[in-house]
XYZ file of C-alpha atoms in Angstrom:
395
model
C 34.092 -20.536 -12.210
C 35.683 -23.159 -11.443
C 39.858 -23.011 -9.744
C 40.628 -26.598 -9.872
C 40.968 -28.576 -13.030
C 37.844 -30.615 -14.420
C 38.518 -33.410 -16.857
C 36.184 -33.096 -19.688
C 37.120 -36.296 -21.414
C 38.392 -37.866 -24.478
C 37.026 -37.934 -27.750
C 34.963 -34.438 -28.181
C 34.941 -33.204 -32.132
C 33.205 -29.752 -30.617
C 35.403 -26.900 -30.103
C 36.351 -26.569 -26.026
C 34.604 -23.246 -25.253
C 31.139 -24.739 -26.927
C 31.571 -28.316 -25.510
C 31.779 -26.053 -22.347
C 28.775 -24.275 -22.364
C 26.803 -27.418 -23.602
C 28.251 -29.648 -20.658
C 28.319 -27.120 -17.616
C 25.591 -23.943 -18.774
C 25.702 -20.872 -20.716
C 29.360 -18.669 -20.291
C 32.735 -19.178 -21.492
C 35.436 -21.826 -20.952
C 38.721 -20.348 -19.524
C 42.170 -21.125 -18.166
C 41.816 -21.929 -14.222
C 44.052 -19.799 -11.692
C 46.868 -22.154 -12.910
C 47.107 -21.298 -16.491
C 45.943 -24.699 -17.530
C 44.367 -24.113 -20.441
C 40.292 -24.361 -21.134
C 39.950 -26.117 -17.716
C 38.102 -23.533 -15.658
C 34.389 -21.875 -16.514
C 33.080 -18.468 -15.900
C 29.558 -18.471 -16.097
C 26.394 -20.952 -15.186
C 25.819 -24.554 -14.307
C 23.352 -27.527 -14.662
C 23.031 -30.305 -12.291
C 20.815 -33.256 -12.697
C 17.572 -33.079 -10.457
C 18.325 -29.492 -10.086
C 15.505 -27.318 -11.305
C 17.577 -23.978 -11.696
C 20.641 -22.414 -12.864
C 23.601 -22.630 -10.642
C 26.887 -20.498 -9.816
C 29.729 -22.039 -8.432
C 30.703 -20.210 -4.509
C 34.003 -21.393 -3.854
C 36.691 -20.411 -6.719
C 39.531 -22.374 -5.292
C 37.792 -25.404 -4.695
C 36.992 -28.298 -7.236
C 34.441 -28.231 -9.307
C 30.872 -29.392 -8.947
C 32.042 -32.515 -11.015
C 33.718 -33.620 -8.094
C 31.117 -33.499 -5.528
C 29.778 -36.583 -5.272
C 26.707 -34.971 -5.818
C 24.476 -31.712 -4.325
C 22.014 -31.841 -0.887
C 18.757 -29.687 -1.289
C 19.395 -26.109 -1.651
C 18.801 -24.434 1.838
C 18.403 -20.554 2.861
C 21.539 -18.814 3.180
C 21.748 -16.888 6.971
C 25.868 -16.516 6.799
C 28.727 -16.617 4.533
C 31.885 -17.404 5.013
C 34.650 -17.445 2.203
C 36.821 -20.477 2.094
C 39.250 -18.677 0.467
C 40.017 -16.046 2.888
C 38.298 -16.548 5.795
C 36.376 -13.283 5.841
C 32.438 -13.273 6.623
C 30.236 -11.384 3.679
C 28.150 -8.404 5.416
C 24.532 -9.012 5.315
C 24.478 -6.163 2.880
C 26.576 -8.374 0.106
C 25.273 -11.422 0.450
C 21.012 -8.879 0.011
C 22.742 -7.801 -3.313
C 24.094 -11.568 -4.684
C 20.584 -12.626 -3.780
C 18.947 -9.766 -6.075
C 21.356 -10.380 -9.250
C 20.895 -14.050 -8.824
C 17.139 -13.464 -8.563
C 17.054 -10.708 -10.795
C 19.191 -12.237 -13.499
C 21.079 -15.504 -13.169
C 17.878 -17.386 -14.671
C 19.655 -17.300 -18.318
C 20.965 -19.148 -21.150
C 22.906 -15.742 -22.721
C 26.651 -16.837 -22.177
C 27.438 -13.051 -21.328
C 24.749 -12.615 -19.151
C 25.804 -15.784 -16.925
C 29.193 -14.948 -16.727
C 28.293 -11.282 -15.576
C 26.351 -12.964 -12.929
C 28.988 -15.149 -12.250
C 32.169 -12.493 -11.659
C 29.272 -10.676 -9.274
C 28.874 -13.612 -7.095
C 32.456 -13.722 -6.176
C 32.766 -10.005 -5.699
C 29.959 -10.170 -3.127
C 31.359 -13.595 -1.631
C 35.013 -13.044 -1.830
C 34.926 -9.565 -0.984
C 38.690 -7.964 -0.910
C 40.198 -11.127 -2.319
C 41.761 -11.902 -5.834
C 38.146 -12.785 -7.529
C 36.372 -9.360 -6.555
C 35.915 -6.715 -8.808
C 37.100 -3.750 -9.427
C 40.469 -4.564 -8.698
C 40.846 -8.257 -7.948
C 43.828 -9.871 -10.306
C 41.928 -12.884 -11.149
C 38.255 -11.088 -11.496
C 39.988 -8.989 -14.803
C 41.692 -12.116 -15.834
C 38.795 -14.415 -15.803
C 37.026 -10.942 -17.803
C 40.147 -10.324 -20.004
C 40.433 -13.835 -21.782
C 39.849 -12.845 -25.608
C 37.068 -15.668 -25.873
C 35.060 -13.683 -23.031
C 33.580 -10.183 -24.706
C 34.162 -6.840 -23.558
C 30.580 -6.529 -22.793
C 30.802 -9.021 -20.261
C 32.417 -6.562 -17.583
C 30.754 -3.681 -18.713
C 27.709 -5.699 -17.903
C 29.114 -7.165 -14.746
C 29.452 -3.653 -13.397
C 25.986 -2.839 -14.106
C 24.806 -5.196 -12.071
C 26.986 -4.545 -9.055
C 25.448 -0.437 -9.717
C 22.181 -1.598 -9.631
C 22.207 -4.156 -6.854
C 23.682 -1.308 -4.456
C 20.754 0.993 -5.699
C 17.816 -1.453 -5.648
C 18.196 -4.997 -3.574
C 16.325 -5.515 -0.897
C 15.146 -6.280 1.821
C 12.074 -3.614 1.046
C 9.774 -1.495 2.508
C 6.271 -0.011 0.864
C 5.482 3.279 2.274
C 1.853 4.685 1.668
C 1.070 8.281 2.083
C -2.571 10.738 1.574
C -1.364 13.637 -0.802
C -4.587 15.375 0.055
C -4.553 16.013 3.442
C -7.847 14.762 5.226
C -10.062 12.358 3.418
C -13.759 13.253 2.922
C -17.005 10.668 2.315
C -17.888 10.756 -1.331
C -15.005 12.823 -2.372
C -11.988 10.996 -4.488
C -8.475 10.998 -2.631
C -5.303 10.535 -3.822
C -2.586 8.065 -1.872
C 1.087 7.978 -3.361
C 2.914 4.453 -2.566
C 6.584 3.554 -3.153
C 8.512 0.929 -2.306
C 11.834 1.521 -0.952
C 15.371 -0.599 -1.108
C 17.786 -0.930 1.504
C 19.386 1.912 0.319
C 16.219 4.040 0.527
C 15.941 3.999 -3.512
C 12.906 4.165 -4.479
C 11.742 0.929 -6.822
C 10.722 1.607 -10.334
C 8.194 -1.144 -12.194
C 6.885 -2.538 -9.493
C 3.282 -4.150 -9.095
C 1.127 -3.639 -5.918
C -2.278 -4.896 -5.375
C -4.488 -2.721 -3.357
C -6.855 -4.090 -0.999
C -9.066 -1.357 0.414
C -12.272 -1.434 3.242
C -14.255 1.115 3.726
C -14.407 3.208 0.390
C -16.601 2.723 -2.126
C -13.860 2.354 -4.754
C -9.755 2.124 -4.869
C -8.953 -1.436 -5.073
C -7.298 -3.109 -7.928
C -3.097 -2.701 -9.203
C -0.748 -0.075 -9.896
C 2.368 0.047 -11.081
C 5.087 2.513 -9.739
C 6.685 4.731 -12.819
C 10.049 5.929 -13.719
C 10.360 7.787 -10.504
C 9.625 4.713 -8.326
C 5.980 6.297 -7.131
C 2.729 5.278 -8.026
C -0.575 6.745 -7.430
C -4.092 5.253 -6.163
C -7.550 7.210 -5.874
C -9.441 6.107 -3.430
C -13.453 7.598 -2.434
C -14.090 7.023 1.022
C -17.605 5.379 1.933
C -18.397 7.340 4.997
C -16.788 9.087 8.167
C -14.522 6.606 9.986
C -11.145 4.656 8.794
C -10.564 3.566 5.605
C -8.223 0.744 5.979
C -5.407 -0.024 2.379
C -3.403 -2.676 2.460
C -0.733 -2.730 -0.444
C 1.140 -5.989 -1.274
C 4.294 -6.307 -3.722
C 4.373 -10.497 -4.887
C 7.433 -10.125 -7.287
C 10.047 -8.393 -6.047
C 13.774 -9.623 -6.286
C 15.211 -12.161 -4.290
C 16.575 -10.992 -1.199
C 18.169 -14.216 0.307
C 20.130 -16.434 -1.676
C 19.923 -20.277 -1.438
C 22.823 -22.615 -1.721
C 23.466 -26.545 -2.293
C 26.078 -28.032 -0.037
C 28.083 -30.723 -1.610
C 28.864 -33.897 -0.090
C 32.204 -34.050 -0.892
C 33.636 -30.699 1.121
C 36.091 -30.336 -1.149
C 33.784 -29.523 -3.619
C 32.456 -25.618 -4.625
C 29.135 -24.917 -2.982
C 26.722 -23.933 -5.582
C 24.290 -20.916 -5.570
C 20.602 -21.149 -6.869
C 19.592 -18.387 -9.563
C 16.266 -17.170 -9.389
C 13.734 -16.661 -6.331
C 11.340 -13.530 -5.570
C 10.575 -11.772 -2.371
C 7.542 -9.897 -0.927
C 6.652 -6.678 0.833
C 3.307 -5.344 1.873
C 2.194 -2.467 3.764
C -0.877 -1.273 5.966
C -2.280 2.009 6.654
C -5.754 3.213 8.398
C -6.504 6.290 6.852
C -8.851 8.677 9.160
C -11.900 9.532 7.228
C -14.004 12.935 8.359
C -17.118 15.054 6.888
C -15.221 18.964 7.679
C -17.479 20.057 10.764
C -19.513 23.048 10.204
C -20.934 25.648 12.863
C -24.606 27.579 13.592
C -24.522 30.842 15.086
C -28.193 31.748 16.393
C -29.037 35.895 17.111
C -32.150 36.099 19.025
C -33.244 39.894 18.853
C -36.723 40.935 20.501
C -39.203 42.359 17.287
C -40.252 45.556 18.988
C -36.862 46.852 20.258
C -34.249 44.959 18.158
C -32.688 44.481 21.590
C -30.938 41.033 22.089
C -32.722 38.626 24.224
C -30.422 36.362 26.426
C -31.208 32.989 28.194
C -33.359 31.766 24.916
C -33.320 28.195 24.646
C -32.926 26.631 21.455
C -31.909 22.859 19.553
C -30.513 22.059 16.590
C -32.308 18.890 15.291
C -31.330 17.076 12.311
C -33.115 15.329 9.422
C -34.428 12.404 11.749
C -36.058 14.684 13.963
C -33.058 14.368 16.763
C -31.438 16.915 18.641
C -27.393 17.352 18.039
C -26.804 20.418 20.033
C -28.917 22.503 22.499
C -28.069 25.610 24.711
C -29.485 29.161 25.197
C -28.346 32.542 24.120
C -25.704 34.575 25.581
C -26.062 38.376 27.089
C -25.942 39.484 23.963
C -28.831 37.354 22.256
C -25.643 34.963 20.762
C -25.830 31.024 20.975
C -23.100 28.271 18.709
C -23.406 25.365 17.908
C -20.577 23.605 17.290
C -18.882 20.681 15.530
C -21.834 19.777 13.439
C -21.431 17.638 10.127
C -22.533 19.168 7.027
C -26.265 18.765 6.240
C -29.364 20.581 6.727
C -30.558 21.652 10.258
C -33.983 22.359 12.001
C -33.316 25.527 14.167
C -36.041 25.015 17.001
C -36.440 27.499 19.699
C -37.290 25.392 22.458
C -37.971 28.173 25.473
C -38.980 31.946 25.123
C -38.327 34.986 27.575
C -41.053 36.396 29.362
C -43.520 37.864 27.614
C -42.121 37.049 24.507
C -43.726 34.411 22.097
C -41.655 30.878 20.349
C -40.407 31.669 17.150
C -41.273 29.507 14.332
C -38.783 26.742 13.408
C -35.793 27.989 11.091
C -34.271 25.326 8.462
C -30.359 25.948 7.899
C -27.839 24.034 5.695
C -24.213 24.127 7.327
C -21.226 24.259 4.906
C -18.566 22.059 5.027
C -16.043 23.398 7.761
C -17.850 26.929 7.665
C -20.473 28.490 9.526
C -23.656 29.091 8.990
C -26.051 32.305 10.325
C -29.211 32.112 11.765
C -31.269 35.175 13.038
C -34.227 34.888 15.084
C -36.957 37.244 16.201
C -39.248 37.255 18.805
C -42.039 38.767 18.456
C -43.659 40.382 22.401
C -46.663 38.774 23.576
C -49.442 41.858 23.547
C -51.129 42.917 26.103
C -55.000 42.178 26.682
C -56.793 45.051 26.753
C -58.851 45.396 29.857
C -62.930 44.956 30.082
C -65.089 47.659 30.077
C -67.381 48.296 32.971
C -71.299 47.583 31.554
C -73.962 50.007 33.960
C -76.598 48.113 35.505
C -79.799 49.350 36.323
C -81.597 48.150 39.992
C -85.080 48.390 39.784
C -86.425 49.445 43.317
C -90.018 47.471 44.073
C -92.645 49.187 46.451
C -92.689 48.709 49.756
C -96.016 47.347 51.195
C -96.868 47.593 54.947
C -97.978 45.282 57.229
């Protein structure tokens, strides 16, 4: 970790590499770029008044002993190696923040040296202390006191970071098409890296308005999807909103010390958040009625018939008359049961009595009305009167 020499003082019984660990963190006490033996550290660090693990940023500068001490660790918008001169992309310094989120919080020697070698590949990108190829990255990895593991491990991480650091997106999307009231949905949600991987073992609460049930957490699987079932209340929106709390860092933090010649230091640990909205439509399938109006004595169809098509509360939804050929629709009605009323006859035809009808969902329903003629009255026959004729008398 650390390029420049740092004294550990006289009069230590422990063996170097443990006095190490105990003084600076967990990892593994090394030569520095010099050669000078047991005078460098790859791995973690501890800092009075610090409440986290620390990795050191600079490799060629001295050693947090020499810093006079740390300022408060502050978001990290740019990077700029003081070794080389060359700016870390905003893509390397997303994936040091998610391996020091993700894993620097440790006390395993080989975990915290892993970390370590990652940091400067992402800072020092190119340079002598990145990995794969760097000189000094597979020296400070090759010393016999640091395992094999420890690369092997290192590499992991670098895998993974490119695979899954963020920032991240959750995605939410209806697998069955369009929602109904009353009827259970399904909604897959994912949450997506920078890379577009999708994020396995991840937590998201649901927050959902306007269904009777679907709240609560799920966790995506293997695959990085998880699925919620949702029943929607009634026709309108149903409105989920899906939060992740816990995922990895995606910015990293540092500590700027007050004596510039001193390594900046990098804060392990942190946790990001994503969340997503989505207002799902929510529709009853509309159904149809198709009305025949035929004339009882002829089976002819009777045009201009008026009808309605009232619902349960009494209240016309749809109204119109019949076609030339005895034919009227009623369209876009929601699924129920229907009061087919005929609201007008044709001349000399009588109103037909009131028809109930249940409409399908999305399907239409038939409805075939007769009307039966008004009869004729038959006319009155004539009754003979008889006119008595009175005598005449004279005068």
């Amino acid at each position: 970790m650390f390029g420049a020499a740092v004294a550990l003082g006289a009069g230590i019984l422990l063996a170097p590499q443990a006095v190490a660990a105990d003084k600076r963190g967990p990892g593994y006490l090394i030569p520095d770029s010099s050669g000078t033996p047991d005078s460098s550290h790859i791995g973690a660090y501890s800092i009075p008044g610090v409440n986290g693990v620390l990795y050191c940023g600079d490799p060629e500068l001295a050693g947090p002993d020499t810093a006079g001490g740390y300022r408060s660790a502050q978001p990290v918008a740019s990077w700029t190696s003081k070794t080389t001169g060359t700016a870390a992309s905003a893509e390397d310094l997303a994936r040091a923040a998610y391996v020091l989120g993700k894993y620097g919080q440790t006390k395993n020697d080989g975990q915290a040296a892993a970390v370590d070698a990652v940091v400067y590949t992402y800072l020092e990108p190119g340079s002598t202390y990145a990995l794969p190829d760097g000189e000094r990255a597979l020296e400070r990895l090759g010393y016999p006191n640091v395992p094999p593991s420890v690369k092997k491990r290192a590499t992991g991480y670098l895998y993974e970071a490119a695979m899954f650091a963020g920032p991240y997106k959750v995605n939410i999307k209806p697998v069955d098409g369009q929602l109904k009231p009353g009827v259970k949905a399904s909604v897959t949600l994912d949450v997506t890296s920078a890379s577009g991987h999708k994020v396995p073992g991840v937590d998201l609460d649901l927050d959902v308005s306007g269904a009777a049930a679907g709240a609560g957490r799920i966790t995506t699987n293997a695959d990085g999807v998880a699925t919620a079932t949702i029943t929607p209340a009634k026709d309108g929106t149903v409105d989920l909103t899906a939060q992740v709390k816990t995922l990895p860092a995606t910015q990293l933090r540092a500590l700027a010390p007050n004596d510039a010649k001193a390594q900046r230091l990098l804060l392990a640990g942190g946790a990001s958040s994503a969340q997503a909205e989505a207002h799902l439509k929510t529709e009853s399938p509309k159904g149809a009625l198709v009305v025949t109006k035929t004339a009882a004595d002829t089976n002819k169809p009777l045009s201009g018939v008026e009808f309605a098509v009232k619902n349960g509360a009494g209240e016309a939804v749809a109204t119109g008359k019949t076609d030339a050929k005895g034919i009227w629709q009623a369209n876009d009605l929601t699924p129920g049961t229907y009061t087919v009323h005929e609201v007008k006859a044709v001349e000399a035809y009588q109103l037909a009595a009131d028809q109930q009808v249940t409409v399908p969902d999305g399907k239409t329903a038939d409805v075939a009305v007769k009307d039966v003629k008004i009869p004729e009255q038959p006319m009155p026959k004539p009754r003979p009167v008889t006119i008595t004729v009175l005598p005449q008398t004279g005068a």
